[in-house]
Coordinates of C-alpha atoms and ligand atoms in Angstrom, one line a residue:
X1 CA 9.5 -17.6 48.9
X2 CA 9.1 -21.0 48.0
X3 CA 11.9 -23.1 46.2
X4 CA 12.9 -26.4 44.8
X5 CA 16.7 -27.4 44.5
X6 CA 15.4 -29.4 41.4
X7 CA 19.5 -30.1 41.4
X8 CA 22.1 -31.3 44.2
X9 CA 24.7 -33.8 45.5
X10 CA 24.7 -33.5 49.1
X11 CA 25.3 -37.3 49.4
X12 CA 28.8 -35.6 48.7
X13 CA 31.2 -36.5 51.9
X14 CA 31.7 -32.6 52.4
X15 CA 28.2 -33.2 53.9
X16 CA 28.8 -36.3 56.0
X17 CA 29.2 -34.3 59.1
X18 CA 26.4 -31.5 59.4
X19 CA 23.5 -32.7 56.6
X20 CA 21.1 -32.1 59.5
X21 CA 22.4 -28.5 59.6
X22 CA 22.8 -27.9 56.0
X23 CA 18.8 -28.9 55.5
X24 CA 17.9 -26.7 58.0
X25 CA 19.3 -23.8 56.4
X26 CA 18.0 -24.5 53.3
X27 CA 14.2 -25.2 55.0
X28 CA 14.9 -21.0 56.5
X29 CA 15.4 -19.9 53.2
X30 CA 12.6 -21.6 52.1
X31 CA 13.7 -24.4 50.3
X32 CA 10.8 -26.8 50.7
X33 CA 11.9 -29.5 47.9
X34 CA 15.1 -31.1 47.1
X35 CA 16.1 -33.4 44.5
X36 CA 19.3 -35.1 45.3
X37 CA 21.2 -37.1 41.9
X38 CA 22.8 -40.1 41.7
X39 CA 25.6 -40.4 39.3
X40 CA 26.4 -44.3 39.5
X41 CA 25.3 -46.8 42.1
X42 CA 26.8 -45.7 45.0
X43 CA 25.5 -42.5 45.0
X44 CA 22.0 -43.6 44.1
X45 CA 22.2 -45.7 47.2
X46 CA 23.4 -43.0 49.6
X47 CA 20.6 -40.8 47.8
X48 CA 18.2 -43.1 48.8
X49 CA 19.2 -43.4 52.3
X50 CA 19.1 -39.6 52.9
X51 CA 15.7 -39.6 51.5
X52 CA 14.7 -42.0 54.2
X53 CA 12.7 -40.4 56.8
X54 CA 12.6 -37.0 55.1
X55 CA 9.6 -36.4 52.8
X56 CA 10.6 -33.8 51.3
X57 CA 13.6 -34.8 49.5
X58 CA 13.4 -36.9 46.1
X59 CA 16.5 -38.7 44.0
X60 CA 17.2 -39.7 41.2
X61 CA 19.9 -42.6 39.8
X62 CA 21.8 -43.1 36.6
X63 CA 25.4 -43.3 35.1
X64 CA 26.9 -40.6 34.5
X65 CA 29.1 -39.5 31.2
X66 CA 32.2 -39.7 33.1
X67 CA 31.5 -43.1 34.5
X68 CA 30.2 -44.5 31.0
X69 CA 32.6 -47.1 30.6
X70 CA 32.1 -49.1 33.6
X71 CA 27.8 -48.9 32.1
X72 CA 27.1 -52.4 31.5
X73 CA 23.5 -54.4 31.4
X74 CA 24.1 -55.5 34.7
X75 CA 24.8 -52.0 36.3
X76 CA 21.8 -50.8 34.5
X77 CA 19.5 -53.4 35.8
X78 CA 20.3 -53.0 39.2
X79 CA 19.6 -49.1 39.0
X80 CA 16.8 -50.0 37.2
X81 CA 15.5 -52.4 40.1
X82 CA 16.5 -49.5 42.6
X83 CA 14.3 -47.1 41.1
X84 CA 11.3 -49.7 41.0
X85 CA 11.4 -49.7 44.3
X86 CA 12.2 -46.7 45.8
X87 CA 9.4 -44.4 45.6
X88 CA 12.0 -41.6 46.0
X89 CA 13.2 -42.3 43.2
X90 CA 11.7 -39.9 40.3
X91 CA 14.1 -39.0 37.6
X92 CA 16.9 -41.0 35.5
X93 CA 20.2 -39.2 35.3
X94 CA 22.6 -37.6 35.0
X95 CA 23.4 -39.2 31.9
X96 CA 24.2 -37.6 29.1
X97 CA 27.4 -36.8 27.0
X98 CA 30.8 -34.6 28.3
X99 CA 33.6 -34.5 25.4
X100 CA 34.8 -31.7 27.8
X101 CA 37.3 -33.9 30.1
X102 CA 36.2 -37.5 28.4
X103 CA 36.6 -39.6 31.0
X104 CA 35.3 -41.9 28.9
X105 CA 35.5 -42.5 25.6
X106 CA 33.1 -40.8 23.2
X107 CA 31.7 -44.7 22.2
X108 CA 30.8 -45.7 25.6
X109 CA 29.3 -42.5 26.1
X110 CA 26.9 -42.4 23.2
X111 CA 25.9 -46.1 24.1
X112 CA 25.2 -45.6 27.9
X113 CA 23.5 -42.4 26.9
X114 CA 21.2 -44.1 24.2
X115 CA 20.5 -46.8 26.6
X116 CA 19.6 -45.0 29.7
X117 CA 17.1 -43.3 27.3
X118 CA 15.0 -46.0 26.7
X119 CA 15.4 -47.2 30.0
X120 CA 13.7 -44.1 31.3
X121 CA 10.8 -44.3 29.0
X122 CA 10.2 -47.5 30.0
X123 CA 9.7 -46.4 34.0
X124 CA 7.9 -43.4 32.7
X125 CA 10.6 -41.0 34.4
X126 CA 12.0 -37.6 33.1
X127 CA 15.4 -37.4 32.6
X128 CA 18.5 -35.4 34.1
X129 CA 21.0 -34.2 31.4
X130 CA 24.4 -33.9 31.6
X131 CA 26.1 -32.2 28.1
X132 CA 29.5 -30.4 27.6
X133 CA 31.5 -29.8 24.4
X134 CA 29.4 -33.0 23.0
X135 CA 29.6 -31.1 19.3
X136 CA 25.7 -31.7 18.5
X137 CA 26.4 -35.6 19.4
X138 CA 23.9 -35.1 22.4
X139 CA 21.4 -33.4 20.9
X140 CA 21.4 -35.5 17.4
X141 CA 20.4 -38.3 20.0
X142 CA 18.1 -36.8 21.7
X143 CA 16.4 -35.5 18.7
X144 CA 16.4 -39.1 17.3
X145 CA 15.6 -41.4 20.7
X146 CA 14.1 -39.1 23.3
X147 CA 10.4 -38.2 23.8
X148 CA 10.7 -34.4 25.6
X149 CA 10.7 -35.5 29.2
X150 CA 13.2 -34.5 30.9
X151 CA 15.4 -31.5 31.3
X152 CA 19.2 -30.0 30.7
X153 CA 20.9 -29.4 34.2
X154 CA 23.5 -26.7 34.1
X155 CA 23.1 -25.5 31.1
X156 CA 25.9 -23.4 29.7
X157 CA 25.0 -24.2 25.8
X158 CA 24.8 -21.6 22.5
X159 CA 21.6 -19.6 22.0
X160 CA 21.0 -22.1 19.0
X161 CA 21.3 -25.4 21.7
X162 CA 19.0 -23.7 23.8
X163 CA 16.1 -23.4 21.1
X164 CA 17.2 -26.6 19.9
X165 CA 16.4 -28.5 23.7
X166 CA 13.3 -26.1 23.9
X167 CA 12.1 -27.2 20.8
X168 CA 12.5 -30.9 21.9
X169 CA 10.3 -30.0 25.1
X170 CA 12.8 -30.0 27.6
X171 CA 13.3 -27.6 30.6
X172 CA 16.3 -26.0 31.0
X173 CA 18.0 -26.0 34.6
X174 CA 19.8 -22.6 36.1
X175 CA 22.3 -22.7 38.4
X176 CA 24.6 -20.1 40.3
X177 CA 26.4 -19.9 37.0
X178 CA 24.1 -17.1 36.4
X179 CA 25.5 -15.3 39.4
X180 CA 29.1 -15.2 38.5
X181 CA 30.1 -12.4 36.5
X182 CA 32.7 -13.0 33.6
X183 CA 31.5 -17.0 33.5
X184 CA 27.4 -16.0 33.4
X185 CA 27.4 -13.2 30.8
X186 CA 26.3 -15.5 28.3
X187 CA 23.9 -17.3 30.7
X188 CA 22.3 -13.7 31.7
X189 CA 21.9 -12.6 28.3
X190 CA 19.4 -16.4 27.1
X191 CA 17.7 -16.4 30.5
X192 CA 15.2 -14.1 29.6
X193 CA 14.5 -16.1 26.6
X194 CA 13.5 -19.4 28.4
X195 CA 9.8 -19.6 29.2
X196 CA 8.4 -19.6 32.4
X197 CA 7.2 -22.6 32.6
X198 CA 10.3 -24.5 31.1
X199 CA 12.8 -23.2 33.9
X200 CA 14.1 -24.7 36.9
X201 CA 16.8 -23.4 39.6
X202 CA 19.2 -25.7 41.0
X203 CA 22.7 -25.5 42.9
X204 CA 24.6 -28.4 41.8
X205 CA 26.1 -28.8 45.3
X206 CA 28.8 -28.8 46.6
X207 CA 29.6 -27.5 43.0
X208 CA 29.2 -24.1 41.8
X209 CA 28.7 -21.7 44.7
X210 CA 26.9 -18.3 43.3
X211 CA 28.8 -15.1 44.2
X212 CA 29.5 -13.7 46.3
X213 CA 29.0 -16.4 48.5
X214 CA 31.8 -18.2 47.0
X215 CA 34.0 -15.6 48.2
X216 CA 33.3 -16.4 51.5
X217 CA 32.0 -20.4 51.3
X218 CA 33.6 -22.7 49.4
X219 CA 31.3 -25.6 49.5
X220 CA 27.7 -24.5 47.5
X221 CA 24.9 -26.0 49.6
X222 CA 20.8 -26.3 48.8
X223 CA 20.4 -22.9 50.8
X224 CA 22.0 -21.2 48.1
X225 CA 19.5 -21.6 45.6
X226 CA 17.6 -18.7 46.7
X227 CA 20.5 -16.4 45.0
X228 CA 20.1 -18.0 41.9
X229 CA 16.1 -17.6 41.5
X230 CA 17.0 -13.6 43.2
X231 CA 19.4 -13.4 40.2
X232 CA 17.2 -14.7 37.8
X233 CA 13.8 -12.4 38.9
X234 CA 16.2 -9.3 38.5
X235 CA 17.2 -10.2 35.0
X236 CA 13.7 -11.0 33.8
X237 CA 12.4 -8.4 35.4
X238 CA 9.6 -9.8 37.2
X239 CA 8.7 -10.6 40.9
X240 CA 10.6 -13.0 42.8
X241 CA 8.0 -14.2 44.8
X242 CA 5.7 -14.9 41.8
X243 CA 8.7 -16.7 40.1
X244 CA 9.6 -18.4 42.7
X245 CA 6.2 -20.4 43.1
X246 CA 5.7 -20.7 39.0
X247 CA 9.5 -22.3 39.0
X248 CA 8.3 -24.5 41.8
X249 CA 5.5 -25.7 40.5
X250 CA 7.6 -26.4 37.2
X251 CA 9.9 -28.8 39.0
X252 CA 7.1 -30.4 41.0
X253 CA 5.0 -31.5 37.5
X254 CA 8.6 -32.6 36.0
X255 CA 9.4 -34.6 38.9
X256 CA 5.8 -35.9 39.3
X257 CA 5.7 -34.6 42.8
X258 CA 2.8 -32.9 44.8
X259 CA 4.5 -31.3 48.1
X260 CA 1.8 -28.7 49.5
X261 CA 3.4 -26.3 51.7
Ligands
ZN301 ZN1 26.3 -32.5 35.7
ZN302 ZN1 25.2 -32.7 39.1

């Protein structure tokens, strides 16, 4: 089995004291490719330095919704310059929109959203969404300023958003939501309706452990990712090992990456 975390935050300080272990438990499992996001600039910088040294792991920078009203030009520019020159660096994000806990207002949002957009086209990288309860807001935008490159992390959208983003061209990102059983009914029921080559798996870590790990592990960690694409063969009813190295191969063409294993 071969798998990509095309999703994580293990520059969380959860991780500060065994990363070392943590990776090799998710190289066992056969994790071979991890994409690790940055959420404002100190992450992106941590991000970067874990990627040091370790080929196989990729990041990403961005502001995200909850941080959108400290995005100013000269916040932007400096990721900007970050991702010039960091070859890790291959996605934009998470940005996006969340009128779930609005942590910033819905104004800043939309404008840090909107510019991150065009930001992103510019460097010619695919972008990491980030939408809750945005009401349509997120995808009116997107329909209006993006250009399909990119894809919807943790999605947990209506049947009609999910056409909606597919439509657009995006991939849609799966994460141990899928797993837990009052919260991923909904989930369970759309993920047979996502094609193949427009899905990726992802943990979200340290967020979102899949059960029934979570019942003994509180922290989720890269690892765990191999539940999510188990869950996701079973309800599709196809072969995990063939899934496995399609879904791979998905995140490696969004991310622009060519890791032979
Ligand atoms: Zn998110
Ligand atoms: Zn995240």
């Amino acid at each position: 089995m071969i798998l990509f975390d095309s999703h994580c935050h293990i520059d969380d300080k959860s991780y500060d004291k065994d990363l070392d272990e943590v990776l090799g438990r998710a190289d066992r499992e056969g994790v071979k490719a991890l994409m690790v996001v940055g959420i404002d600039l100190e992450t992106t910088q941590k991000a970067i330095a874990i990627a040091r040294g370790r080929n196989h792991i990729i990041t990403s920078t961005g502001i995200h919704p909850h941080d959108a009203s400290h995005c100013s030009p000269g916040l932007l520019d400096e990721l900007t310059g970050l991702a010039r020159d960091n070859d890790c660096v291959r996605a934009w994000g998470e940005t996006g929109l969340d009128f779930n806990r609005m942590y910033s207002p819905q104004k800043d949002q939309e404008t840090c959203f909107s510019a991150q957009i065009g930001i992103a086209a510019d460097l010619g990288l695919p972008l990491i969404f980030h939408e809750r309860d945005s009401r349509g807001r997120f995808y009116e935008i997107l329909k209006s300023e993006g250009n399909g490159n990119g894809v919807v992390h943790c999605f947990s959208g209506t049947k009609e958003e999910l056409f909606n983003y597919l439509d657009l061209g995006y991939s849609i990102g799966i994460t141990g939501i899928l797993t837990i059983q009052k919260r991923g009914a909904e989930l369970r029921e759309m993920a047979p309706l996502i094609p193949e080559d427009r899905i990726l798996i992802e943990t979200d870590a340290p967020y979102l452990t899949p059960a029934p790990i979570k019942n003994k592990v509180r922290r989720n960690e890269p690892a765990f990712v191999k539940s999510v694409l188990l869950r996701l063969a079973e309800i599709r009813n196809t072969d995990p090992e063939r899934l496995s190295e399609i879904i791979f191969e998905n995140t490696q063409k969004l991310y622009g990456t060519d890791f032979t294993v």
